[in-house]
Tab-separated table of C-alpha atoms in Angstrom:
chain	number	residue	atom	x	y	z
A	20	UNK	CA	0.000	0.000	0.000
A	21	UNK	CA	1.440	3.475	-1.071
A	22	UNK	CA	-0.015	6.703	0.452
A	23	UNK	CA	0.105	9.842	-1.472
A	24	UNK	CA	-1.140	13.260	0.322
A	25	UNK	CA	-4.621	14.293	-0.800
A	26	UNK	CA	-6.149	17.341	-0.434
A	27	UNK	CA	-10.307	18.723	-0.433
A	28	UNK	CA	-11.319	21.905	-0.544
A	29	UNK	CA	-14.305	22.693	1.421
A	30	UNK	CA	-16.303	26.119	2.115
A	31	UNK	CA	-18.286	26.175	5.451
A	32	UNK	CA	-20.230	29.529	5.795
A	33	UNK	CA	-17.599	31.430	3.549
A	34	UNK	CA	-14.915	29.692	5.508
A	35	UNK	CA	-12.360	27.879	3.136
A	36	UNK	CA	-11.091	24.357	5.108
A	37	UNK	CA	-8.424	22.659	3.416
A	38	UNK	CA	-8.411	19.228	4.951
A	39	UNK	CA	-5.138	17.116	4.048
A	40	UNK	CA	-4.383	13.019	4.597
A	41	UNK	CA	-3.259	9.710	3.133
A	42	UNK	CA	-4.943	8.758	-0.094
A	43	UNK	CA	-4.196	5.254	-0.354
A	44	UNK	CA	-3.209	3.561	-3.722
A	45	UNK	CA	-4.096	-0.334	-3.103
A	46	UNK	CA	-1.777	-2.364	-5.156
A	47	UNK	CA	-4.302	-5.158	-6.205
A	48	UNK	CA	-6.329	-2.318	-7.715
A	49	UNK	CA	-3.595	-0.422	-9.063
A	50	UNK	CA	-2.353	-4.074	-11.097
A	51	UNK	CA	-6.479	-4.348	-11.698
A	52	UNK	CA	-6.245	-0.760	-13.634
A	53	UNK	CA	-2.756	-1.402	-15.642
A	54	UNK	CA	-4.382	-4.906	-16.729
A	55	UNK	CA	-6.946	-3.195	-18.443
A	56	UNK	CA	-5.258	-0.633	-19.994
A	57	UNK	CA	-3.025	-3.226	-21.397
A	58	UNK	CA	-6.684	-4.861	-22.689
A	59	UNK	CA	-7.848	-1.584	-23.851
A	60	UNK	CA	-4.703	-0.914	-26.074
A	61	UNK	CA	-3.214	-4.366	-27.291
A	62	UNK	CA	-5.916	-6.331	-28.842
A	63	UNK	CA	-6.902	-3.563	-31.384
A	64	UNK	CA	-3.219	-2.397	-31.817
A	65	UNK	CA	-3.067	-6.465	-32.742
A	66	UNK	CA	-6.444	-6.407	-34.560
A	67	UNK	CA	-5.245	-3.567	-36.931
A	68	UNK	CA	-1.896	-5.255	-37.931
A	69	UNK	CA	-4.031	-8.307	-38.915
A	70	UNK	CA	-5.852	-6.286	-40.787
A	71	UNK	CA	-2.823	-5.005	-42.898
A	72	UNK	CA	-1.188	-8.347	-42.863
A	73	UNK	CA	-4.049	-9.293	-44.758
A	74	UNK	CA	-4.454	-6.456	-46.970
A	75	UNK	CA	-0.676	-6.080	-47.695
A	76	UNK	CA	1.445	-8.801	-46.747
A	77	UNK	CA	4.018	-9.064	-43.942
A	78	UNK	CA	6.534	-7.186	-45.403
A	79	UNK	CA	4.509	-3.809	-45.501
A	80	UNK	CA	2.837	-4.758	-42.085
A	81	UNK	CA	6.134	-4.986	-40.687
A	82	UNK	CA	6.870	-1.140	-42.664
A	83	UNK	CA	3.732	0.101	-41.372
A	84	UNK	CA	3.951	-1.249	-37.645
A	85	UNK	CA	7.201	0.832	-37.501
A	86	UNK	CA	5.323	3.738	-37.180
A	87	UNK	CA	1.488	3.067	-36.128
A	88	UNK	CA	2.645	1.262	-32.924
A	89	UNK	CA	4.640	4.453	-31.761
A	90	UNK	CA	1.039	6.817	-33.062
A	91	UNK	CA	-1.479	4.930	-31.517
A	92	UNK	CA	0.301	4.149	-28.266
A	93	UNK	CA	1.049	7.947	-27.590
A	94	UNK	CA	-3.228	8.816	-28.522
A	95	UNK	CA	-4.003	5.688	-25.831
A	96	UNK	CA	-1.324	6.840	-23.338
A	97	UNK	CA	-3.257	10.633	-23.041
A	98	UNK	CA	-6.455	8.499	-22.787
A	99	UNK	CA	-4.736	6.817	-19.696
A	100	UNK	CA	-2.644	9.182	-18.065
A	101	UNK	CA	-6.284	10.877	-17.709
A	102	UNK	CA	-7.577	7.891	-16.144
A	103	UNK	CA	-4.598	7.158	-13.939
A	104	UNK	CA	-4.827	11.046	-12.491
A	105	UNK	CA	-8.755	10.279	-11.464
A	106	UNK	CA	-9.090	7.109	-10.279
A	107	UNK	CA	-5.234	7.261	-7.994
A	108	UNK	CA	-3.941	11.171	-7.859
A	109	UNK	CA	-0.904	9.806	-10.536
A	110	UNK	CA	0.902	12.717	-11.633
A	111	UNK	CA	2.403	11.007	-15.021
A	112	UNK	CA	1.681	7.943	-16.444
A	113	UNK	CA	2.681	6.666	-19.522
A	114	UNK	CA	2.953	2.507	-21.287
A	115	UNK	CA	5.199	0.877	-23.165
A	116	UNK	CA	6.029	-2.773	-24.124
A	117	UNK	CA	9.263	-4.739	-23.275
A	118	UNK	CA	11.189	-7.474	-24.347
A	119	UNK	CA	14.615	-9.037	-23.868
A	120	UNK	CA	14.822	-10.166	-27.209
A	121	UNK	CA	13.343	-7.126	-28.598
A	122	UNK	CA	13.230	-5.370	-32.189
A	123	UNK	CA	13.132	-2.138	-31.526
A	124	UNK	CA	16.283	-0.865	-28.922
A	125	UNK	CA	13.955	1.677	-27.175
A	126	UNK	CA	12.175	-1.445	-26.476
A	127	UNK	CA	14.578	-2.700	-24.421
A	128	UNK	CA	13.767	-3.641	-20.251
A	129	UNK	CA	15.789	-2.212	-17.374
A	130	UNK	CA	17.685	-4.828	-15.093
A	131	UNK	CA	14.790	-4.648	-12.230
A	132	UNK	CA	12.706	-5.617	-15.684
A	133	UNK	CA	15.239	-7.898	-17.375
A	134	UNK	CA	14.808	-9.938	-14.003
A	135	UNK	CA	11.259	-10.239	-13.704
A	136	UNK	CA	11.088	-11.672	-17.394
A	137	UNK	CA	13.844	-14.085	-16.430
A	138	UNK	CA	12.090	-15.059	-13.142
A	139	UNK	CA	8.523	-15.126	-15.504
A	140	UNK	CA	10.435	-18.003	-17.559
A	141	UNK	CA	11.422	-20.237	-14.994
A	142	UNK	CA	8.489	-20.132	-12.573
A	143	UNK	CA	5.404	-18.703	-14.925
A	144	UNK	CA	4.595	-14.967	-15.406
A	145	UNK	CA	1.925	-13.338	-14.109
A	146	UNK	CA	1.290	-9.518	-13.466
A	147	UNK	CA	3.857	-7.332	-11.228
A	148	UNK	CA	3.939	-4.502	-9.137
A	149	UNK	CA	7.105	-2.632	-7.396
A	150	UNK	CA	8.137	0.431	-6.904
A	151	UNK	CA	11.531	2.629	-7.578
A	152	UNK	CA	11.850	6.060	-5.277
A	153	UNK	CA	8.349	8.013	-6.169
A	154	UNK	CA	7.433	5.503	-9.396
A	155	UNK	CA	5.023	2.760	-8.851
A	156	UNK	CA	5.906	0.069	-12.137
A	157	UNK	CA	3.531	-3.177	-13.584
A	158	UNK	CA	4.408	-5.545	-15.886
A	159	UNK	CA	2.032	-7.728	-17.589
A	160	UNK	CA	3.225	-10.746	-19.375
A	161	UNK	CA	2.593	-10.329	-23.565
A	162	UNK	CA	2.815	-13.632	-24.985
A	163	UNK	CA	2.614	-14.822	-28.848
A	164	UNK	CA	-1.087	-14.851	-29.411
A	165	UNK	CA	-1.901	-16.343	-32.686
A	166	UNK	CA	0.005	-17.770	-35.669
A	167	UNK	CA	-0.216	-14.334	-37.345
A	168	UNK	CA	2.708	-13.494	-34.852
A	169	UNK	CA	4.834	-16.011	-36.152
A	170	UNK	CA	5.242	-14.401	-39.986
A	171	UNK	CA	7.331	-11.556	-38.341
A	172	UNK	CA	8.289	-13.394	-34.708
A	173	UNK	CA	8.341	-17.004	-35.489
A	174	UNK	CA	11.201	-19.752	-36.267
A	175	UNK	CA	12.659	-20.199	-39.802
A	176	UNK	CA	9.655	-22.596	-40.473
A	177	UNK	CA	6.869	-19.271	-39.831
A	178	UNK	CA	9.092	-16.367	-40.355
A	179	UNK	CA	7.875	-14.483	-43.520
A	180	UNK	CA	10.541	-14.327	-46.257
A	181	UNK	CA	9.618	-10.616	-47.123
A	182	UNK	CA	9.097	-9.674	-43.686
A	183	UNK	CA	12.443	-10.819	-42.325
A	184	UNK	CA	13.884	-8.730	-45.538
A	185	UNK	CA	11.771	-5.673	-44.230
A	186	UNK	CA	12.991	-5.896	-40.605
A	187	UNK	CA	16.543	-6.206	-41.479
A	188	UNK	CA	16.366	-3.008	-43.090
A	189	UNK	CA	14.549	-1.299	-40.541
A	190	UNK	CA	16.378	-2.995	-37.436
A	191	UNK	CA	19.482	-4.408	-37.914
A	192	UNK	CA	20.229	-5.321	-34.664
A	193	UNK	CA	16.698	-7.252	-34.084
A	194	UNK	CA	16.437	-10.198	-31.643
A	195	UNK	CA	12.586	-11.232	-31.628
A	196	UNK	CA	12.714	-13.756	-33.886
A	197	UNK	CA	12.610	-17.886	-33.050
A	198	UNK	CA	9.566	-17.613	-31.278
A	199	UNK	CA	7.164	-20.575	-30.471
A	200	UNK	CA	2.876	-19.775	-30.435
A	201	UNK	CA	2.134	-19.043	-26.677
A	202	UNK	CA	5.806	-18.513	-26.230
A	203	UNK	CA	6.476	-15.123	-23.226
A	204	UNK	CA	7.259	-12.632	-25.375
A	205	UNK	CA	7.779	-9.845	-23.205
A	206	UNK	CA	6.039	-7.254	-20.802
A	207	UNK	CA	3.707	-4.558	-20.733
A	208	UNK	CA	4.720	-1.983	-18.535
A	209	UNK	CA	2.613	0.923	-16.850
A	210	UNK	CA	4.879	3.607	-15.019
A	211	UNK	CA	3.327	5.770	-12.553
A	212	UNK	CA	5.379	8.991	-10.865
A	213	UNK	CA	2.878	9.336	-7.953
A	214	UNK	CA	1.615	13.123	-7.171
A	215	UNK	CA	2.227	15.577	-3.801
């Protein structure tokens, strides 16, 4: 349990009181909230890459995720910060997902992080809550969902041809291939600096 100092405002007969005390942030709720915005953003971010996959093939999926991933998750991250100031006082919030063998570099997990995906491998994942100085941090466990994943994640049997050409040009360095369906891919994490 975290306590954060709350403030009401409240006029008695033209008499402004300003009562101050703990506002507590319970961490089974807190988990509770970053579980669904991890709901609320990742199905229809995965829904609309289907959709290209579909449309255009891997290879532009893969040229298209590039940049709608970054897009859509700053529009959702405004539409949760909101949330996250209501519902527990948080001053910033923001989302992002994590991997250890991950694509993208900025997608890369701390060591607290890089830990809890090592510990989700040998003993199971399942959602996470700690806390670093004023920052309250979830992870939820993202694994491969559907043989979709597999044309730009899987093994050399399910990797797309045109894809893997596509994402050697646009990350050179990648490490999120090889992956099984089901398989832990990585994390979603929620960061929370808590307000005064």
């Amino acid at each position: 349990m975290m306590r954060i100092l709350w403030c009401t405002l409240c006029a008695l007969g033209g008499i402004v009181i300003i009562a101050c005390g703990p506002k507590q942030i319970d961490d089974k709720n807190y988990l509770t909230f970053a579980g669904q915005a991890m709901q609320d953003i990742l199905p229809p971010m995965m829904q609309t890459l289907k959709e290209h996959v579909d449309k255009d093939g891997f290879a532009n999926a893969v040229k298209f995720c590039s940049t709608f991933a970054g897009e859509y998750g700053r529009g959702k991250n405004a539409e949760w910060s909101k949330k996250a100031q209501a519902d527990f006082g948080i001053k910033v919030f923001r989302f992002r997902r994590i991997s250890d063998r991950n694509r993208n570099p900025q997608n890369a997990p701390d060591m607290k992080q890089a830990e809890i995906l090592t510990a989700w491998r040998a003993n199971g994942a399942k959602p996470t809550l700690y806390r670093d100085g004023a920052r309250l941090i979830t992870l939820h466990p993202i694994k491969i969902p559907m043989e979709m994943c597999l044309g730009c994640h899987g093994d050399s049997e399910h990797l797309d041809k045109s894809a893997a050409v596509e994402i050697a040009k646009l990350y050179p360095h990648d490490r999120a291939t090889g992956y099984k369906l089901g398989e832990l891919r990585g994390a979603f994490v929620t960061e929370a600096t808590l307000g005064q």
